[in-house]
Coordinates of C-alpha atoms in Angstrom, one line a residue:
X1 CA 198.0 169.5 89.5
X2 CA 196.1 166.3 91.3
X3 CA 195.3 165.9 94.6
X4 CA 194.7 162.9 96.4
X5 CA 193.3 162.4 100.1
X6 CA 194.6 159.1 101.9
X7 CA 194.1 157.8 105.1
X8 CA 197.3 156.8 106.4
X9 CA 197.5 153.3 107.5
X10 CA 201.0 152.5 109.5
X11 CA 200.3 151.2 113.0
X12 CA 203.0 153.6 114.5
X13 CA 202.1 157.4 112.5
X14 CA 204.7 159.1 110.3
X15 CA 207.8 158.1 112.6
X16 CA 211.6 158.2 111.0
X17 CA 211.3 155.3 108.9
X18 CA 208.3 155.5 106.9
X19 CA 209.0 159.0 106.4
X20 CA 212.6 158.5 104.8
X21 CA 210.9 155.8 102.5
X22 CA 208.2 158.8 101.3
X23 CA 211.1 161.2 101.2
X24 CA 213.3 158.8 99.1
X25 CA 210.2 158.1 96.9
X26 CA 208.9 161.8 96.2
X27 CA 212.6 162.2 95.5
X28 CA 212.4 160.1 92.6
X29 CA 209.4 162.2 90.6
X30 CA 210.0 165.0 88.8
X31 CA 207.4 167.3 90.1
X32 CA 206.2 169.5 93.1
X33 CA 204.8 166.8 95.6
X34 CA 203.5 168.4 98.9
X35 CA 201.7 166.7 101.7
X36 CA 198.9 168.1 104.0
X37 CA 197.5 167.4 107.7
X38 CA 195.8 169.5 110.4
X39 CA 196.1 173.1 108.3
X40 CA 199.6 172.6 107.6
X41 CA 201.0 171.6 103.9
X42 CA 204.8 170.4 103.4
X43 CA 207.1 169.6 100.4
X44 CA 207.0 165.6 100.7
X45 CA 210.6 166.0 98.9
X46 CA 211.7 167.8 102.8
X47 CA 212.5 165.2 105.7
X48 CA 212.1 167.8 108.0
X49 CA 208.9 168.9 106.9
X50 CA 207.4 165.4 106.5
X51 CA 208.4 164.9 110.4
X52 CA 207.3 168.2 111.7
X53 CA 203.5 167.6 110.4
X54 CA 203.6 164.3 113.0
X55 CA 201.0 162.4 111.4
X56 CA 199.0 159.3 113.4
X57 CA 197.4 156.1 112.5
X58 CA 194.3 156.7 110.9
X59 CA 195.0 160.2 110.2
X60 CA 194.0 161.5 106.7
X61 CA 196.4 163.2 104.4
X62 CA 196.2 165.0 101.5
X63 CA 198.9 164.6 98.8
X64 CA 199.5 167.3 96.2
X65 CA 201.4 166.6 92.8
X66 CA 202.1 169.1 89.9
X67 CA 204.4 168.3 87.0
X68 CA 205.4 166.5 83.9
X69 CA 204.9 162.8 86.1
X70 CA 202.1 164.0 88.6
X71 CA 199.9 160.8 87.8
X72 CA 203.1 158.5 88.2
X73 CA 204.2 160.2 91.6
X74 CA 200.5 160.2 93.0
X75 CA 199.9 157.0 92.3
X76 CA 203.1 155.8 93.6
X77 CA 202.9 158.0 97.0
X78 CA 199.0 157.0 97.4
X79 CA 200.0 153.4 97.2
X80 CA 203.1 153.7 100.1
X81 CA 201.0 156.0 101.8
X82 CA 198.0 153.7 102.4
X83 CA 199.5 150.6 102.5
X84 CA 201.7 149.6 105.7
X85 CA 205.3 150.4 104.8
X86 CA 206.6 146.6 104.7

């Protein structure tokens, strides 16, 4: 399992857009990916769940991978996660 804490960089928070692209992405990885804000942890693979945390500018995360391409998917996530979802 790795962890990885991110501060989340999209002028407009975790809206409907940015969150489809992480769900689409996570979706891709073949491993447990779960994503954590305020006390509350989510399975990044879960539209719903990614919404319902309702994550701001600025906000720090923390993204959770376990399985056979953990390094891949963290990597990948931390990367669309900190940058600005162009």
């Amino acid at each position: 399992m790795r962890k990885a804490i991110i501060e989340f960089l999209h002028p407009e928070g975790l809206h409907a857009r940015p969150a489809a692209e992480l769900v689409k992405v996570a979706g891709q990885f073949d491993c447990q990916i779960f994503l954590a804000y305020q006390n509350r942890r989510v399975n990044a693979k879960s539209i719903m769940g990614v919404l319902s945390l309702a994550i701001h500018p600025g906000a720090s995360i923390e993204l959770e991978a376990d399985g056979s391409d953990e390094d891949r998917a963290l990597r990948e996530l931390t990367s669309l996660l900190g940058g600005d979802f162009k």
